[in-house]
XYZ file of C-alpha atoms in Angstrom:
567
model
C 44.688 9.898 95.825
C 43.636 6.746 94.090
C 41.337 4.338 95.796
C 43.926 1.621 95.411
C 46.400 3.710 97.437
C 43.767 4.358 100.128
C 43.028 0.658 100.298
C 46.761 -0.044 100.516
C 47.134 2.306 103.505
C 44.082 0.697 105.086
C 45.704 -2.661 104.552
C 48.851 -1.462 106.350
C 46.757 -0.161 109.255
C 44.896 -3.446 109.392
C 48.182 -5.290 109.441
C 49.481 -3.096 112.195
C 46.255 -3.548 114.228
C 46.451 -7.255 113.649
C 50.038 -7.411 114.906
C 49.155 -5.243 117.908
C 46.209 -7.505 118.619
C 48.451 -10.543 118.346
C 50.951 -9.053 120.746
C 48.176 -8.303 123.216
C 46.976 -11.879 122.988
C 50.470 -13.103 123.400
C 50.825 -10.866 126.497
C 47.659 -12.204 128.017
C 48.581 -15.714 127.292
C 52.057 -15.092 128.588
C 53.919 -16.399 125.665
C 57.578 -15.892 126.166
C 59.509 -13.440 124.068
C 61.329 -16.028 122.089
C 58.036 -17.632 121.122
C 56.606 -14.214 120.380
C 59.539 -13.588 118.096
C 59.052 -16.922 116.546
C 55.350 -16.353 116.066
C 55.978 -12.836 114.720
C 58.416 -14.301 112.219
C 55.784 -16.813 111.170
C 53.282 -14.013 110.647
C 55.873 -12.024 108.781
C 56.783 -14.982 106.661
C 53.200 -15.828 105.992
C 52.358 -12.264 104.978
C 55.545 -11.970 102.990
C 54.864 -15.250 101.141
C 51.342 -14.155 100.433
C 52.476 -10.854 99.049
C 55.323 -12.476 97.141
C 52.847 -14.913 95.642
C 50.521 -12.122 94.685
C 53.363 -10.104 93.240
C 54.518 -13.142 91.275
C 51.026 -13.633 89.900
C 50.808 -10.039 88.835
C 54.262 -10.196 87.316
C 53.143 -13.284 85.422
C 50.078 -11.423 84.220
C 52.243 -8.577 83.077
C 54.505 -10.988 81.235
C 51.548 -12.677 79.607
C 50.150 -9.340 78.521
C 53.473 -8.268 77.113
C 53.824 -11.601 75.346
C 50.268 -11.363 74.006
C 50.998 -7.865 72.764
C 54.033 -9.140 70.944
C 52.141 -12.047 69.437
C 49.254 -9.838 68.405
C 51.590 -7.345 66.846
C 53.339 -10.088 64.875
C 50.065 -11.670 63.768
C 48.603 -8.281 63.007
C 51.553 -7.463 60.812
C 51.098 -10.738 58.906
C 47.359 -10.167 58.553
C 47.882 -6.647 57.344
C 50.317 -7.950 54.783
C 47.963 -10.736 53.667
C 44.940 -8.482 53.567
C 46.900 -5.747 51.850
C 45.957 -3.104 54.392
C 47.970 -0.522 56.267
C 49.691 -1.702 59.495
C 47.771 -1.060 62.734
C 48.869 2.028 64.649
C 47.744 2.576 68.283
C 46.815 6.139 69.030
C 48.395 7.731 72.163
C 50.273 5.818 74.867
C 47.908 3.162 76.177
C 48.630 0.859 79.072
C 49.799 -2.665 78.568
C 46.347 -4.051 79.243
C 44.592 -1.591 76.903
C 47.192 -2.123 74.198
C 46.810 -5.873 74.460
C 43.057 -5.594 74.317
C 43.136 -3.290 71.269
C 45.628 -5.461 69.467
C 43.675 -8.595 70.267
C 40.460 -6.997 68.993
C 42.139 -5.873 65.789
C 43.612 -9.316 65.272
C 40.200 -10.940 65.691
C 38.710 -8.459 63.187
C 41.413 -9.140 60.643
C 41.116 -12.869 61.172
C 37.419 -12.560 60.325
C 38.198 -10.535 57.206
C 40.743 -13.126 56.149
C 38.269 -15.911 56.725
C 35.544 -14.099 54.744
C 37.878 -13.409 51.848
C 39.092 -16.987 51.794
C 35.521 -18.251 51.856
C 34.487 -15.886 49.008
C 37.589 -16.861 47.047
C 36.646 -20.495 47.396
C 33.094 -19.806 46.245
C 34.280 -17.749 43.276
C 36.800 -20.430 42.381
C 34.073 -23.072 42.366
C 31.892 -20.897 40.111
C 34.843 -20.224 37.844
C 35.586 -23.919 37.605
C 31.971 -24.667 36.662
C 31.869 -21.949 34.005
C 35.240 -22.962 32.634
C 34.053 -26.552 32.261
C 30.987 -25.374 30.327
C 32.890 -22.900 28.175
C 36.029 -25.036 27.912
C 38.307 -22.187 28.909
C 41.231 -22.197 31.392
C 40.460 -21.205 34.999
C 41.049 -17.754 36.314
C 44.664 -17.169 37.301
C 44.596 -16.472 41.046
C 46.432 -17.985 44.037
C 43.840 -19.960 45.947
C 46.161 -20.299 48.994
C 46.813 -16.595 49.399
C 44.390 -14.133 50.863
C 42.995 -12.083 47.946
C 42.801 -8.347 48.152
C 39.543 -6.500 47.711
C 40.624 -5.413 44.231
C 41.506 -8.978 43.257
C 38.134 -10.192 44.480
C 36.404 -7.439 42.507
C 38.324 -8.375 39.353
C 37.441 -12.021 39.934
C 33.750 -11.096 40.226
C 33.909 -9.107 36.983
C 35.615 -12.016 35.271
C 32.859 -14.363 36.392
C 30.209 -11.895 35.229
C 31.878 -11.834 31.804
C 31.938 -15.623 31.748
C 28.232 -15.739 32.619
C 27.430 -13.344 29.790
C 29.559 -15.403 27.429
C 27.811 -18.548 28.570
C 24.391 -16.970 28.079
C 25.224 -15.693 24.599
C 26.837 -18.967 23.537
C 23.948 -20.928 24.970
C 21.472 -18.786 23.073
C 23.514 -19.223 19.902
C 23.754 -22.949 20.562
C 20.004 -23.289 21.074
C 19.282 -21.289 17.907
C 21.747 -23.260 15.799
C 20.540 -26.537 17.286
C 16.941 -25.675 16.379
C 17.978 -24.845 12.808
C 20.060 -28.026 12.579
C 17.105 -30.139 13.720
C 14.836 -28.429 11.162
C 17.376 -29.004 8.387
C 17.801 -32.640 9.376
C 14.051 -33.107 9.392
C 13.814 -31.399 6.004
C 16.575 -33.626 4.631
C 15.368 -36.763 6.462
C 18.892 -36.971 7.849
C 19.688 -38.903 11.017
C 22.722 -37.989 13.162
C 25.544 -40.293 12.116
C 28.511 -38.832 14.010
C 29.172 -38.511 17.730
C 29.181 -34.750 17.458
C 25.801 -34.680 15.686
C 24.367 -37.013 18.318
C 25.760 -34.806 21.089
C 24.108 -31.806 19.488
C 20.712 -33.323 18.769
C 20.244 -36.036 21.361
C 22.175 -35.026 24.487
C 21.045 -32.628 27.203
C 21.641 -28.988 26.321
C 23.285 -28.325 29.712
C 25.829 -31.079 29.104
C 27.064 -29.610 25.817
C 30.409 -27.851 25.958
C 29.992 -24.279 24.755
C 33.551 -23.828 23.574
C 34.470 -21.681 20.618
C 35.543 -24.804 18.755
C 32.165 -26.456 19.337
C 30.271 -23.305 18.327
C 32.378 -23.105 15.163
C 31.724 -26.793 14.505
C 28.005 -26.165 15.023
C 28.053 -23.318 12.518
C 29.975 -25.465 10.052
C 27.482 -28.311 10.479
C 24.569 -25.924 9.982
C 26.172 -24.441 6.861
C 26.761 -27.902 5.472
C 23.151 -28.893 6.119
C 21.936 -25.641 4.586
C 24.071 -26.280 1.503
C 22.563 -29.749 1.221
C 19.124 -28.253 1.720
C 19.762 -25.582 -0.908
C 21.055 -28.193 -3.322
C 18.006 -30.313 -2.584
C 15.727 -27.326 -3.136
C 17.495 -26.483 -6.398
C 17.131 -30.072 -7.553
C 13.457 -30.097 -6.571
C 12.827 -26.723 -8.237
C 14.589 -27.958 -11.344
C 12.447 -31.073 -11.328
C 9.319 -28.957 -10.829
C 10.285 -26.650 -13.706
C 10.960 -29.708 -15.840
C 7.612 -31.159 -14.833
C 5.720 -27.949 -15.660
C 7.526 -27.701 -18.984
C 6.657 -31.298 -19.825
C 3.066 -30.754 -18.689
C 2.733 -27.846 -21.090
C 4.422 -29.676 -23.932
C 2.409 -32.844 -23.426
C -0.775 -30.890 -22.612
C -1.416 -32.897 -19.468
C -4.969 -32.389 -18.113
C -5.463 -30.233 -15.036
C -6.789 -33.179 -13.021
C -3.490 -35.035 -13.300
C -1.519 -31.869 -12.546
C -3.518 -31.118 -9.396
C -2.906 -34.626 -8.065
C 0.867 -34.202 -8.408
C 0.838 -30.588 -7.138
C -0.977 -31.608 -3.961
C 1.639 -34.234 -3.221
C 5.026 -33.020 -4.443
C 5.002 -29.451 -5.748
C 6.017 -27.958 -2.396
C 8.899 -28.779 -0.049
C 12.208 -30.467 -0.680
C 12.221 -33.528 1.536
C 13.604 -36.793 0.294
C 10.162 -38.260 -0.308
C 9.138 -35.142 -2.237
C 12.301 -35.337 -4.327
C 11.628 -39.003 -5.013
C 8.034 -38.276 -6.053
C 9.189 -35.474 -8.360
C 11.783 -37.734 -9.969
C 9.134 -40.405 -10.555
C 6.857 -37.835 -12.201
C 9.717 -36.628 -14.412
C 10.494 -40.201 -15.455
C 6.835 -40.791 -16.270
C 6.610 -37.597 -18.315
C 9.861 -38.361 -20.128
C 8.419 -41.691 -21.151
C 5.283 -39.959 -22.367
C 7.438 -37.461 -24.217
C 9.186 -40.228 -26.100
C 5.782 -41.645 -27.004
C 4.531 -38.224 -28.233
C 7.644 -37.021 -30.016
C 6.004 -34.874 -32.725
C 3.649 -33.153 -30.313
C 6.480 -32.322 -27.923
C 8.775 -31.001 -30.649
C 6.022 -28.755 -32.002
C 5.441 -27.389 -28.496
C 9.183 -26.744 -28.161
C 9.153 -24.933 -31.487
C 6.436 -22.614 -30.186
C 8.641 -21.877 -27.195
C 11.624 -21.349 -29.496
C 9.660 -18.822 -31.549
C 8.785 -16.988 -28.347
C 12.441 -16.751 -27.324
C 13.406 -15.687 -30.863
C 10.944 -12.823 -30.587
C 12.152 -11.889 -27.109
C 15.796 -11.961 -28.269
C 14.971 -10.011 -31.466
C 16.373 -12.692 -33.755
C 16.497 -11.907 -37.434
C 15.171 -14.284 -40.068
C 18.706 -15.376 -40.924
C 19.430 -16.174 -37.271
C 16.239 -18.196 -37.031
C 16.983 -20.112 -40.200
C 20.447 -20.923 -38.854
C 18.776 -23.491 -36.572
C 18.036 -25.982 -39.341
C 16.497 -28.517 -36.988
C 13.501 -26.194 -36.610
C 12.454 -27.048 -40.164
C 13.201 -30.784 -39.982
C 10.116 -32.990 -40.254
C 11.825 -36.212 -39.191
C 10.705 -36.349 -35.521
C 13.401 -38.390 -33.818
C 14.952 -38.400 -30.381
C 18.057 -36.644 -31.684
C 15.854 -33.885 -33.121
C 14.138 -33.526 -29.741
C 17.495 -33.297 -27.987
C 18.627 -30.619 -30.437
C 15.475 -28.602 -29.750
C 15.882 -29.033 -25.993
C 19.495 -27.852 -26.160
C 18.514 -24.820 -28.264
C 15.717 -23.875 -25.859
C 18.094 -24.110 -22.905
C 20.684 -22.011 -24.743
C 18.166 -19.333 -25.690
C 16.626 -19.300 -22.220
C 20.012 -18.776 -20.605
C 20.937 -16.179 -23.229
C 17.734 -14.276 -22.568
C 18.097 -14.424 -18.769
C 21.700 -13.218 -18.903
C 20.787 -10.263 -21.127
C 17.252 -9.718 -19.852
C 17.893 -6.108 -18.881
C 19.089 -5.203 -22.379
C 16.259 -7.039 -24.119
C 13.681 -5.440 -21.840
C 15.182 -2.030 -22.640
C 14.984 -2.737 -26.375
C 11.418 -3.983 -25.944
C 10.542 -0.781 -24.121
C 12.069 1.254 -26.950
C 10.111 -0.669 -29.567
C 6.849 -0.201 -27.689
C 7.568 3.522 -27.370
C 8.507 3.646 -31.045
C 5.259 1.960 -32.130
C 3.300 4.347 -29.945
C 5.200 7.272 -31.450
C 4.410 6.079 -35.001
C 0.776 5.662 -34.039
C 0.668 9.255 -32.788
C 2.381 10.388 -35.983
C -0.304 8.675 -38.093
C -3.039 10.207 -35.973
C -1.426 13.629 -36.349
C -1.846 13.379 -40.136
C -5.463 12.258 -39.866
C -7.887 15.213 -40.451
C -10.624 13.522 -38.423
C -8.614 14.047 -35.242
C -9.858 17.655 -35.098
C -13.258 16.456 -33.925
C -11.500 16.424 -30.499
C -14.234 14.590 -28.679
C -13.491 14.267 -24.948
C -10.213 16.185 -25.161
C -8.448 13.244 -26.846
C -6.539 15.538 -29.185
C -4.921 17.404 -26.316
C -4.028 14.171 -24.537
C -2.504 12.716 -27.690
C -0.466 15.837 -28.314
C 0.904 15.721 -24.749
C 1.796 12.058 -25.068
C 3.345 12.675 -28.457
C 5.471 15.532 -27.076
C 6.524 13.380 -24.135
C 7.538 10.530 -26.433
C 9.570 12.903 -28.574
C 11.586 13.721 -25.453
C 11.845 10.244 -23.920
C 12.738 8.316 -27.080
C 16.169 9.982 -27.601
C 16.899 9.682 -23.887
C 16.028 6.002 -23.907
C 18.187 5.497 -26.996
C 21.166 7.132 -25.266
C 20.723 4.967 -22.166
C 20.523 1.812 -24.251
C 23.527 2.916 -26.277
C 25.620 3.313 -23.104
C 24.490 -0.066 -21.739
C 25.138 -1.822 -25.029
C 28.606 -0.284 -25.351
C 29.489 -1.523 -21.861
C 28.109 -4.967 -22.728
C 30.055 -5.105 -25.996
C 33.274 -4.121 -24.254
C 32.718 -6.796 -21.636
C 31.825 -9.596 -24.073
C 33.945 -8.435 -27.041
C 31.071 -8.986 -29.457
C 28.334 -6.945 -31.069
C 24.834 -6.788 -29.571
C 22.418 -7.318 -32.459
C 18.707 -6.647 -32.841
C 17.008 -8.225 -35.858
C 20.415 -9.141 -37.271
C 22.048 -5.714 -37.001
C 23.570 -3.471 -34.345
C 20.996 -1.776 -32.213
C 21.986 1.803 -33.021
C 22.038 0.955 -36.721
C 18.603 -0.572 -36.302
C 17.368 2.581 -34.551
C 18.876 4.824 -37.236
C 17.228 2.677 -39.902
C 13.838 3.015 -38.206
C 14.200 6.788 -38.041
C 15.283 6.895 -41.700
C 12.323 4.748 -42.737
C 10.048 7.055 -40.783
C 11.559 10.080 -42.512
C 11.157 8.482 -45.945
C 7.573 7.555 -45.143
C 6.843 11.146 -44.173
C 8.455 12.347 -47.406
C 6.400 9.884 -49.425
C 3.179 10.925 -47.677
C 4.062 14.564 -48.218
C 4.669 13.978 -51.923
C 1.402 12.082 -52.216
C -0.469 14.957 -50.559
C 1.208 17.474 -52.832
C 0.363 15.386 -55.916
C -3.216 14.981 -54.752
C -3.559 18.707 -54.098
C -2.045 19.460 -57.491
C -4.480 17.149 -59.249
C -7.376 18.611 -57.274
C -6.305 22.136 -58.168
C -6.055 21.260 -61.841
C -9.478 19.631 -61.717
C -11.013 22.671 -60.032
C -9.365 24.979 -62.536
C -10.813 22.926 -65.380
C -14.252 22.034 -64.055
C -14.857 24.398 -61.153
C -15.259 23.518 -57.505
C -18.304 22.373 -55.617
C -19.109 24.302 -52.434
C -18.350 22.231 -49.373
C -21.235 23.717 -47.331
C -24.425 25.552 -48.438
C -24.395 29.346 -48.242
C -27.016 30.236 -45.651
C -28.124 33.618 -44.424
C -30.419 34.455 -41.606
C -33.680 36.229 -42.455
C -33.855 35.007 -46.104
C -36.897 33.240 -47.360
C -36.449 29.953 -49.118
C -35.213 30.754 -52.568
C -36.515 29.438 -55.821
C -34.338 28.852 -58.825
C -33.309 32.270 -60.204
C -33.780 33.505 -63.677
C -31.701 31.965 -66.338
C -29.372 34.269 -68.121
C -27.426 33.607 -71.216
C -23.689 34.131 -71.235
C -21.721 33.295 -74.337
C -24.711 31.227 -75.476
C -24.295 29.005 -72.410
C -27.156 28.517 -69.954
C -26.114 28.667 -66.314
C -28.444 28.044 -63.441
C -28.401 30.093 -60.297
C -26.692 27.286 -58.447
C -24.026 26.983 -61.114
C -23.502 30.711 -61.171
C -22.927 30.680 -57.455
C -20.293 27.976 -57.596
C -16.851 29.053 -56.467
C -13.346 28.506 -57.766
C -11.186 27.465 -54.718
C -7.450 27.889 -54.906
C -5.256 24.867 -54.274
C -3.990 26.029 -50.874
C -7.216 27.348 -49.335
C -7.098 30.981 -50.591
C -9.929 33.472 -51.226
C -13.075 32.143 -52.865
C -13.948 34.070 -56.059
C -17.600 33.993 -57.070
C -19.059 34.624 -60.508
C -20.879 37.965 -60.962
C -24.543 37.165 -60.423
C -27.344 39.074 -58.863
C -28.301 38.250 -55.260
C -31.634 38.692 -53.556
C -31.955 41.872 -51.558
C -32.709 41.567 -47.874
C -36.393 42.413 -48.524
C -36.818 39.385 -50.750
C -37.823 41.508 -53.813
C -36.597 40.890 -57.300
C -32.970 41.471 -57.974
C -31.929 44.763 -59.512
C -29.809 44.233 -62.553
C -26.729 46.360 -62.933
C -24.811 47.157 -66.031
C -22.317 44.370 -65.447
C -24.990 41.739 -65.226
C -27.007 42.843 -68.262
C -27.219 40.736 -71.360
C -24.541 42.808 -73.021
C -20.913 42.020 -72.507
C -17.594 43.549 -73.273
C -15.266 40.843 -74.572
C -12.145 42.851 -73.857
C -13.198 43.580 -70.314
C -14.191 39.954 -69.790
C -10.812 38.753 -71.054
C -8.952 41.145 -68.761
C -11.027 40.186 -65.731
C -10.596 36.511 -66.413
C -6.852 36.907 -66.865
C -6.595 38.797 -63.581
C -8.669 36.189 -61.757
C -6.549 33.346 -63.033
C -3.351 35.166 -62.020
C -4.639 35.302 -58.461
C -5.645 31.678 -58.531
C -2.611 29.984 -59.902
C 0.141 32.613 -59.734
C 0.628 32.376 -63.526
C -0.886 34.029 -66.564
C -3.603 31.924 -68.202
C -4.736 32.349 -71.706
C -8.154 33.531 -72.741
C -8.871 30.061 -74.003
C -8.310 28.661 -70.557
C -10.697 31.257 -69.153
C -13.319 30.273 -71.710
C -12.913 26.687 -70.650
C -13.551 27.760 -67.096
C -16.664 29.640 -68.133
C -17.945 26.603 -69.964
């Protein structure tokens, strides 16, 4: 039994005891029955009113609880809908009081969530508004009156993070471009003359709108300033080149050059440009005063470009002003225009001219090696030079044709592009190369013929007068010899030295010596044989001479020729 039921039974017993006690009092007092009835009715009414009042209060409480449950359920349904969560479901069958308490607790929790989300939405909206003002972009599309869901808040946070990154990157780009713009303006001595330029240079960086349009305008401004700077630099470099050219032509002393170089030969600011222009004007005036000297200096430069462009004599003579001795301003202008034309022509075709120059250097080196190859003194071979030269010569023989083919391909492409012939020394390059090879071949033929003629003359001289030994005939162990005995042959006196002379063939064949006695190894007197006696056999001598001459010259010589040899 519940305690409430026990208390209720106790209350009934108390009521009964109280009524019994009242009746006893009424008995003692002697209250009549009608008054007892009346008093009992009063007690009954009083108790009944008290209980009715209590019951009414409890009924009111029950109604309030039921009403609160209904209100909480309605509000909870709205909150669940706004917060985008599942509706609240009570587990089991709770009492009215417990249900009301649970619903009220859930409502309070959801109210807090709604409040937190609304507060975060407001904060995010403020941040978005600030970033959008800086970046000049529209605000994030979200209903500020509605309660955002967790996913919407997360997307909003990601959007703001993206905006912050965009702001940081654009700010960095803005700061970089602004720094470059300020440097360019300082270099150009340019002051901001538009509102946008003043906003960029003078205003606070945080106040500048980092919109795409402004960033594009910044880039455009920077490009424009860089173009002006580049143009200024080109003008200054042109003025410097003009100044150096005039210095060289006028032969300006180094002291004057150093003074100008220290002041205006670097940078491209307006004051530097002005100083350069003043120097050019001064030098131009000096040039007009020293016309002949300047034109002669230009002619030296023209000759240099003629050599670099491989101009032929006819092409050089085509510029008649080069040979004019009337030094006037018009002559100077003609020379200046020709130098500019040749300089541009050389720069445009520098690669081809450098290739031709490389071929000519290789060709000269090849000819030098060819001349050394025909020089007999090269066989001294001191320091291994002969081997090195032969290697270089072999390498040139391989690289020259390859270089010619490469130049041929480049020149053909150039000729197709420009629809004109590429000339070297007044003729097409390949014709020029073929002519050089032909001249080399003819030179080799001429040298060969000269050698053959020289050898022929030498052979004829040796056949007529005999040859002189190139080196003395030495033997180890022999004592110094004295002039040998003189013998008579065909009534002609021949010394030992003459008898030992040799007849050398024209092409380096066997050396044939005259029959003469030699000293024995002991150093005693020579033993005369029958062939070296004073007697002679004319027939045998004629046959031997004829045989010897056949070996020497490959043809049959007469006996008279042999006698001439003996003489």
